[in-house]
Amino acid sequence: MRSLHIGATGMLAQQTNVEIISNNIANMNTTAYSRRRAEFHDLLYQNMRRVGANSSDSGTIVPAGVQLGLGVKTASVYRIAEHGSVLNTDNTLDLAIQGNGYFQIDLPGDRGTAYTRDGSFQLSPDGDLVTHDGYTVQPGITIPENAVGITVNASGEVWVKLDGQTDQVNVGQLELANFSNEAGLEAIGDNLFMETVASGQPTTDVPAALGFGSVLQGFLENSNVNVVSEITELVSAQRAYEMNSKVITTSDQMMSTINQLKS
């Protein structure tokens, strides 16, 4: 019976939906995490009576026809690129982006450049600005050993106060990258993304430039997960899963009835 297979596709789709929701909830405290949303499409239709077909020799046509659907499939898992709120950390090397843009991260080896909105940076043993995994933030910025204070302004300029000196010294300029389709970036874990054909090539400029966000020192971006919304979606997915399982149970009962007629 078609209904058995249709119900199975519905259960598989809702299982995927629950997995996506659970991942959102698990990452509700992950810095700069963007929640995901499952999108579903109906499967192919079987034409039992094709719409628009001739129904008589006089040229009358079938106005509606008979099309039977074959179930549902997961079309995509869309990443909501809405920016989260910012959290005050009072940490000098914590940077949040207010607006559009991604920090550029130099991956080790020949892996190229990754992109992130997670600005929880640290210093390497050589004084380079790096991520929590030790990956260099582009363009490379080195803090001198005798620096007693670090200031990053809204435009991404990095200034340091050296021991024994009054004036601050500019040691580098942060740059941000923008994409025409942020949802097309490929997530590789560790709060990092890679450029894809779908995302388009990055456009780079300094923070606070036209179309780019500014940098806020001493803050981190929270995830954009709305817990109440996720729990609501979770309940809805659970009910849809139960209804699809009911379809399979009902189909099984109908087949059992047919078997009894044969006996």
Short mmCIF file of N, CA and C in Angstrom, two decimals, residues 57-162:
data_model
loop_
_atom_site.label_atom_id
_atom_site.label_comp_id
_atom_site.label_asym_id
_atom_site.label_seq_id
_atom_site.Cartn_x
_atom_site.Cartn_y
_atom_site.Cartn_z
N ASP A 57 -14.61 12.49 -27.43
CA ASP A 57 -14.27 12.80 -28.80
C ASP A 57 -14.63 14.24 -29.18
N SER A 58 -15.48 14.87 -28.37
CA SER A 58 -15.90 16.23 -28.68
C SER A 58 -14.92 17.29 -28.18
N GLY A 59 -13.83 16.87 -27.58
CA GLY A 59 -12.79 17.81 -27.16
C GLY A 59 -12.87 18.26 -25.72
N THR A 60 -13.77 17.72 -24.93
CA THR A 60 -13.81 18.07 -23.50
C THR A 60 -12.56 17.53 -22.81
N ILE A 61 -12.14 18.26 -21.79
CA ILE A 61 -10.90 17.89 -21.10
C ILE A 61 -11.17 17.63 -19.63
N VAL A 62 -10.28 16.89 -19.02
CA VAL A 62 -10.36 16.60 -17.58
C VAL A 62 -9.92 17.85 -16.81
N PRO A 63 -10.79 18.45 -16.00
CA PRO A 63 -10.45 19.71 -15.35
C PRO A 63 -9.49 19.58 -14.17
N ALA A 64 -9.50 18.46 -13.48
CA ALA A 64 -8.66 18.32 -12.28
C ALA A 64 -7.76 17.09 -12.35
N GLY A 65 -8.29 15.97 -12.78
CA GLY A 65 -7.48 14.75 -12.84
C GLY A 65 -7.32 14.11 -11.48
N VAL A 66 -6.51 13.06 -11.47
CA VAL A 66 -6.22 12.33 -10.23
C VAL A 66 -4.72 12.19 -10.10
N GLN A 67 -4.13 12.88 -9.14
CA GLN A 67 -2.70 12.80 -8.85
C GLN A 67 -2.52 12.33 -7.42
N LEU A 68 -1.78 11.26 -7.24
CA LEU A 68 -1.53 10.73 -5.91
C LEU A 68 -0.08 11.01 -5.52
N GLY A 69 0.09 11.73 -4.38
CA GLY A 69 1.43 12.05 -3.90
C GLY A 69 2.12 10.84 -3.31
N LEU A 70 3.45 10.87 -3.34
CA LEU A 70 4.25 9.73 -2.86
C LEU A 70 5.03 10.04 -1.59
N GLY A 71 4.71 11.17 -0.95
CA GLY A 71 5.36 11.45 0.33
C GLY A 71 6.12 12.75 0.36
N VAL A 72 7.09 12.82 1.25
CA VAL A 72 7.83 14.05 1.52
C VAL A 72 9.32 13.76 1.57
N LYS A 73 10.12 14.79 1.31
CA LYS A 73 11.57 14.65 1.41
C LYS A 73 12.15 15.94 2.00
N THR A 74 13.32 15.84 2.59
CA THR A 74 14.03 17.01 3.10
C THR A 74 14.70 17.72 1.93
N ALA A 75 14.28 18.96 1.68
CA ALA A 75 14.83 19.71 0.55
C ALA A 75 16.12 20.41 0.91
N SER A 76 16.18 20.98 2.12
CA SER A 76 17.39 21.69 2.54
C SER A 76 17.35 21.93 4.03
N VAL A 77 18.50 22.21 4.58
CA VAL A 77 18.61 22.67 5.96
C VAL A 77 19.18 24.08 5.89
N TYR A 78 18.31 25.05 6.07
CA TYR A 78 18.65 26.45 5.85
C TYR A 78 19.24 27.06 7.12
N ARG A 79 20.33 27.78 6.97
CA ARG A 79 20.95 28.46 8.12
C ARG A 79 20.44 29.89 8.21
N ILE A 80 19.82 30.22 9.34
CA ILE A 80 19.28 31.56 9.56
C ILE A 80 20.43 32.47 9.97
N ALA A 81 20.80 33.40 9.11
CA ALA A 81 21.97 34.25 9.35
C ALA A 81 21.63 35.49 10.17
N GLU A 82 20.54 35.45 10.89
CA GLU A 82 20.17 36.57 11.76
C GLU A 82 21.20 36.70 12.88
N HIS A 83 21.61 37.93 13.18
CA HIS A 83 22.66 38.14 14.17
C HIS A 83 22.09 38.05 15.58
N GLY A 84 22.87 37.44 16.47
CA GLY A 84 22.45 37.32 17.86
C GLY A 84 22.78 38.56 18.66
N SER A 85 22.30 38.60 19.89
CA SER A 85 22.62 39.70 20.78
C SER A 85 24.09 39.60 21.21
N VAL A 86 24.60 40.67 21.83
CA VAL A 86 25.99 40.68 22.27
C VAL A 86 26.06 40.60 23.79
N LEU A 87 27.11 39.95 24.28
CA LEU A 87 27.31 39.74 25.70
C LEU A 87 28.60 40.42 26.14
N ASN A 88 28.51 41.22 27.18
CA ASN A 88 29.68 41.92 27.71
C ASN A 88 30.55 40.94 28.49
N THR A 89 31.81 40.80 28.07
CA THR A 89 32.74 39.88 28.73
C THR A 89 33.88 40.59 29.45
N ASP A 90 34.12 41.87 29.11
CA ASP A 90 35.23 42.64 29.68
C ASP A 90 36.59 42.03 29.36
N ASN A 91 36.62 41.14 28.36
CA ASN A 91 37.89 40.55 27.93
C ASN A 91 38.42 41.36 26.75
N THR A 92 39.65 41.82 26.86
CA THR A 92 40.22 42.72 25.86
C THR A 92 40.21 42.13 24.46
N LEU A 93 40.42 40.82 24.34
CA LEU A 93 40.56 40.18 23.04
C LEU A 93 39.26 39.57 22.52
N ASP A 94 38.15 39.79 23.24
CA ASP A 94 36.85 39.36 22.74
C ASP A 94 36.27 40.45 21.85
N LEU A 95 35.94 40.06 20.61
CA LEU A 95 35.45 41.04 19.63
C LEU A 95 34.13 40.54 19.03
N ALA A 96 33.16 41.42 18.97
CA ALA A 96 31.87 41.11 18.36
C ALA A 96 31.68 42.01 17.14
N ILE A 97 30.98 41.47 16.14
CA ILE A 97 30.68 42.24 14.92
C ILE A 97 29.24 42.72 15.01
N GLN A 98 29.07 44.02 14.99
CA GLN A 98 27.73 44.60 14.98
C GLN A 98 27.35 44.93 13.53
N GLY A 99 26.61 44.00 12.92
CA GLY A 99 26.25 44.17 11.52
C GLY A 99 26.79 43.02 10.69
N ASN A 100 26.94 43.25 9.40
CA ASN A 100 27.36 42.20 8.48
C ASN A 100 28.87 42.00 8.51
N GLY A 101 29.28 40.77 8.21
CA GLY A 101 30.70 40.50 8.07
C GLY A 101 31.18 39.30 8.85
N TYR A 102 32.33 38.78 8.45
CA TYR A 102 32.97 37.64 9.09
C TYR A 102 34.45 37.93 9.27
N PHE A 103 34.99 37.47 10.39
CA PHE A 103 36.44 37.50 10.56
C PHE A 103 37.05 36.45 9.63
N GLN A 104 38.25 36.73 9.13
CA GLN A 104 38.95 35.80 8.23
C GLN A 104 40.03 35.06 9.01
N ILE A 105 40.01 33.74 8.88
CA ILE A 105 40.91 32.88 9.64
C ILE A 105 41.78 32.08 8.68
N ASP A 106 43.08 32.10 8.91
CA ASP A 106 44.03 31.36 8.07
C ASP A 106 44.16 29.94 8.62
N LEU A 107 43.65 28.95 7.87
CA LEU A 107 43.73 27.56 8.31
C LEU A 107 45.12 27.01 8.06
N PRO A 108 45.57 26.06 8.88
CA PRO A 108 46.92 25.50 8.70
C PRO A 108 47.03 24.69 7.42
N GLY A 109 48.25 24.58 6.93
CA GLY A 109 48.49 23.83 5.70
C GLY A 109 47.96 24.57 4.48
N ASP A 110 47.40 23.82 3.55
CA ASP A 110 46.86 24.40 2.32
C ASP A 110 45.33 24.42 2.33
N ARG A 111 44.76 24.53 3.51
CA ARG A 111 43.30 24.46 3.62
C ARG A 111 42.62 25.78 3.27
N GLY A 112 43.39 26.85 3.15
CA GLY A 112 42.82 28.12 2.71
C GLY A 112 42.30 28.97 3.86
N THR A 113 41.31 29.79 3.55
CA THR A 113 40.76 30.76 4.50
C THR A 113 39.38 30.32 4.96
N ALA A 114 39.16 30.38 6.26
CA ALA A 114 37.84 30.11 6.84
C ALA A 114 37.27 31.43 7.36
N TYR A 115 35.99 31.40 7.69
CA TYR A 115 35.31 32.61 8.11
C TYR A 115 34.49 32.32 9.36
N THR A 116 34.43 33.30 10.26
CA THR A 116 33.72 33.10 11.51
C THR A 116 33.23 34.43 12.05
N ARG A 117 32.17 34.37 12.87
CA ARG A 117 31.72 35.54 13.62
C ARG A 117 32.08 35.39 15.11
N ASP A 118 32.76 34.30 15.43
CA ASP A 118 33.22 34.05 16.79
C ASP A 118 34.51 34.84 17.02
N GLY A 119 34.42 35.90 17.80
CA GLY A 119 35.58 36.74 18.02
C GLY A 119 36.27 36.51 19.35
N SER A 120 36.19 35.30 19.88
CA SER A 120 36.87 35.00 21.15
C SER A 120 38.33 34.67 20.84
N PHE A 121 39.12 35.72 20.61
CA PHE A 121 40.51 35.55 20.19
C PHE A 121 41.46 35.52 21.39
N GLN A 122 42.67 35.00 21.11
CA GLN A 122 43.71 34.92 22.13
C GLN A 122 45.04 35.26 21.47
N LEU A 123 46.10 35.22 22.26
CA LEU A 123 47.44 35.50 21.73
C LEU A 123 48.26 34.22 21.72
N SER A 124 49.02 34.04 20.63
CA SER A 124 49.92 32.90 20.53
C SER A 124 51.20 33.19 21.32
N PRO A 125 52.09 32.20 21.48
CA PRO A 125 53.36 32.46 22.18
C PRO A 125 54.18 33.56 21.52
N ASP A 126 53.95 33.80 20.21
CA ASP A 126 54.69 34.85 19.51
C ASP A 126 53.94 36.18 19.53
N GLY A 127 52.80 36.23 20.20
CA GLY A 127 52.04 37.47 20.28
C GLY A 127 51.08 37.69 19.13
N ASP A 128 50.87 36.64 18.29
CA ASP A 128 49.93 36.78 17.16
C ASP A 128 48.50 36.61 17.64
N LEU A 129 47.59 37.33 16.99
CA LEU A 129 46.17 37.21 17.31
C LEU A 129 45.64 35.94 16.65
N VAL A 130 45.13 35.00 17.48
CA VAL A 130 44.72 33.68 16.97
C VAL A 130 43.37 33.30 17.57
N THR A 131 42.77 32.25 17.00
CA THR A 131 41.53 31.69 17.54
C THR A 131 41.87 30.76 18.70
N HIS A 132 40.83 30.17 19.32
CA HIS A 132 41.07 29.25 20.43
C HIS A 132 41.78 27.98 20.00
N ASP A 133 41.81 27.71 18.66
CA ASP A 133 42.55 26.56 18.14
C ASP A 133 43.94 26.94 17.65
N GLY A 134 44.31 28.21 17.80
CA GLY A 134 45.63 28.66 17.40
C GLY A 134 45.73 29.09 15.95
N TYR A 135 44.61 29.21 15.25
CA TYR A 135 44.63 29.63 13.85
C TYR A 135 44.75 31.16 13.77
N THR A 136 45.58 31.63 12.86
CA THR A 136 45.89 33.05 12.76
C THR A 136 44.72 33.84 12.18
N VAL A 137 44.42 34.98 12.80
CA VAL A 137 43.40 35.88 12.29
C VAL A 137 44.02 36.75 11.21
N GLN A 138 43.38 36.80 10.03
CA GLN A 138 43.90 37.61 8.93
C GLN A 138 43.36 39.03 9.02
N PRO A 139 44.14 40.03 8.55
CA PRO A 139 45.59 39.91 8.29
C PRO A 139 46.34 39.79 9.61
N GLY A 140 47.49 39.15 9.56
CA GLY A 140 48.23 38.85 10.79
C GLY A 140 48.52 40.10 11.62
N ILE A 141 48.17 40.02 12.90
CA ILE A 141 48.40 41.13 13.83
C ILE A 141 49.20 40.60 15.00
N THR A 142 50.32 41.25 15.29
CA THR A 142 51.21 40.82 16.37
C THR A 142 51.25 41.88 17.46
N ILE A 143 51.02 41.45 18.68
CA ILE A 143 51.05 42.36 19.83
C ILE A 143 52.45 42.30 20.46
N PRO A 144 53.13 43.43 20.61
CA PRO A 144 54.47 43.42 21.20
C PRO A 144 54.46 42.90 22.63
N GLU A 145 55.60 42.33 23.05
CA GLU A 145 55.70 41.74 24.39
C GLU A 145 55.55 42.79 25.48
N ASN A 146 55.99 44.02 25.20
CA ASN A 146 55.95 45.07 26.23
C ASN A 146 54.67 45.88 26.18
N ALA A 147 53.63 45.33 25.53
CA ALA A 147 52.34 46.02 25.49
C ALA A 147 51.63 45.87 26.83
N VAL A 148 51.11 46.97 27.35
CA VAL A 148 50.41 46.93 28.64
C VAL A 148 48.92 47.23 28.47
N GLY A 149 48.49 47.44 27.24
CA GLY A 149 47.07 47.70 26.97
C GLY A 149 46.78 47.55 25.50
N ILE A 150 45.62 46.98 25.19
CA ILE A 150 45.22 46.76 23.79
C ILE A 150 43.85 47.39 23.58
N THR A 151 43.73 48.16 22.51
CA THR A 151 42.46 48.80 22.17
C THR A 151 42.12 48.49 20.72
N VAL A 152 40.92 48.01 20.48
CA VAL A 152 40.43 47.78 19.12
C VAL A 152 39.22 48.69 18.92
N ASN A 153 39.33 49.63 17.98
CA ASN A 153 38.22 50.56 17.79
C ASN A 153 37.17 49.98 16.84
N ALA A 154 36.09 50.73 16.62
CA ALA A 154 34.98 50.24 15.81
C ALA A 154 35.38 49.97 14.37
N SER A 155 36.43 50.62 13.89
CA SER A 155 36.90 50.43 12.52
C SER A 155 37.89 49.30 12.39
N GLY A 156 38.16 48.59 13.49
CA GLY A 156 39.06 47.45 13.43
C GLY A 156 40.53 47.77 13.57
N GLU A 157 40.85 49.01 13.89
CA GLU A 157 42.26 49.35 14.11
C GLU A 157 42.69 48.85 15.49
N VAL A 158 43.87 48.23 15.53
CA VAL A 158 44.39 47.68 16.79
C VAL A 158 45.51 48.58 17.29
N TRP A 159 45.27 49.16 18.46
CA TRP A 159 46.24 50.07 19.08
C TRP A 159 46.74 49.44 20.38
N VAL A 160 48.02 49.64 20.67
CA VAL A 160 48.59 49.13 21.92
C VAL A 160 49.32 50.25 22.64
N LYS A 161 49.32 50.16 23.93
CA LYS A 161 50.11 51.09 24.76
C LYS A 161 51.32 50.32 25.26
N LEU A 162 52.49 50.81 24.91
CA LEU A 162 53.73 50.14 25.27
C LEU A 162 54.21 50.62 26.63
#
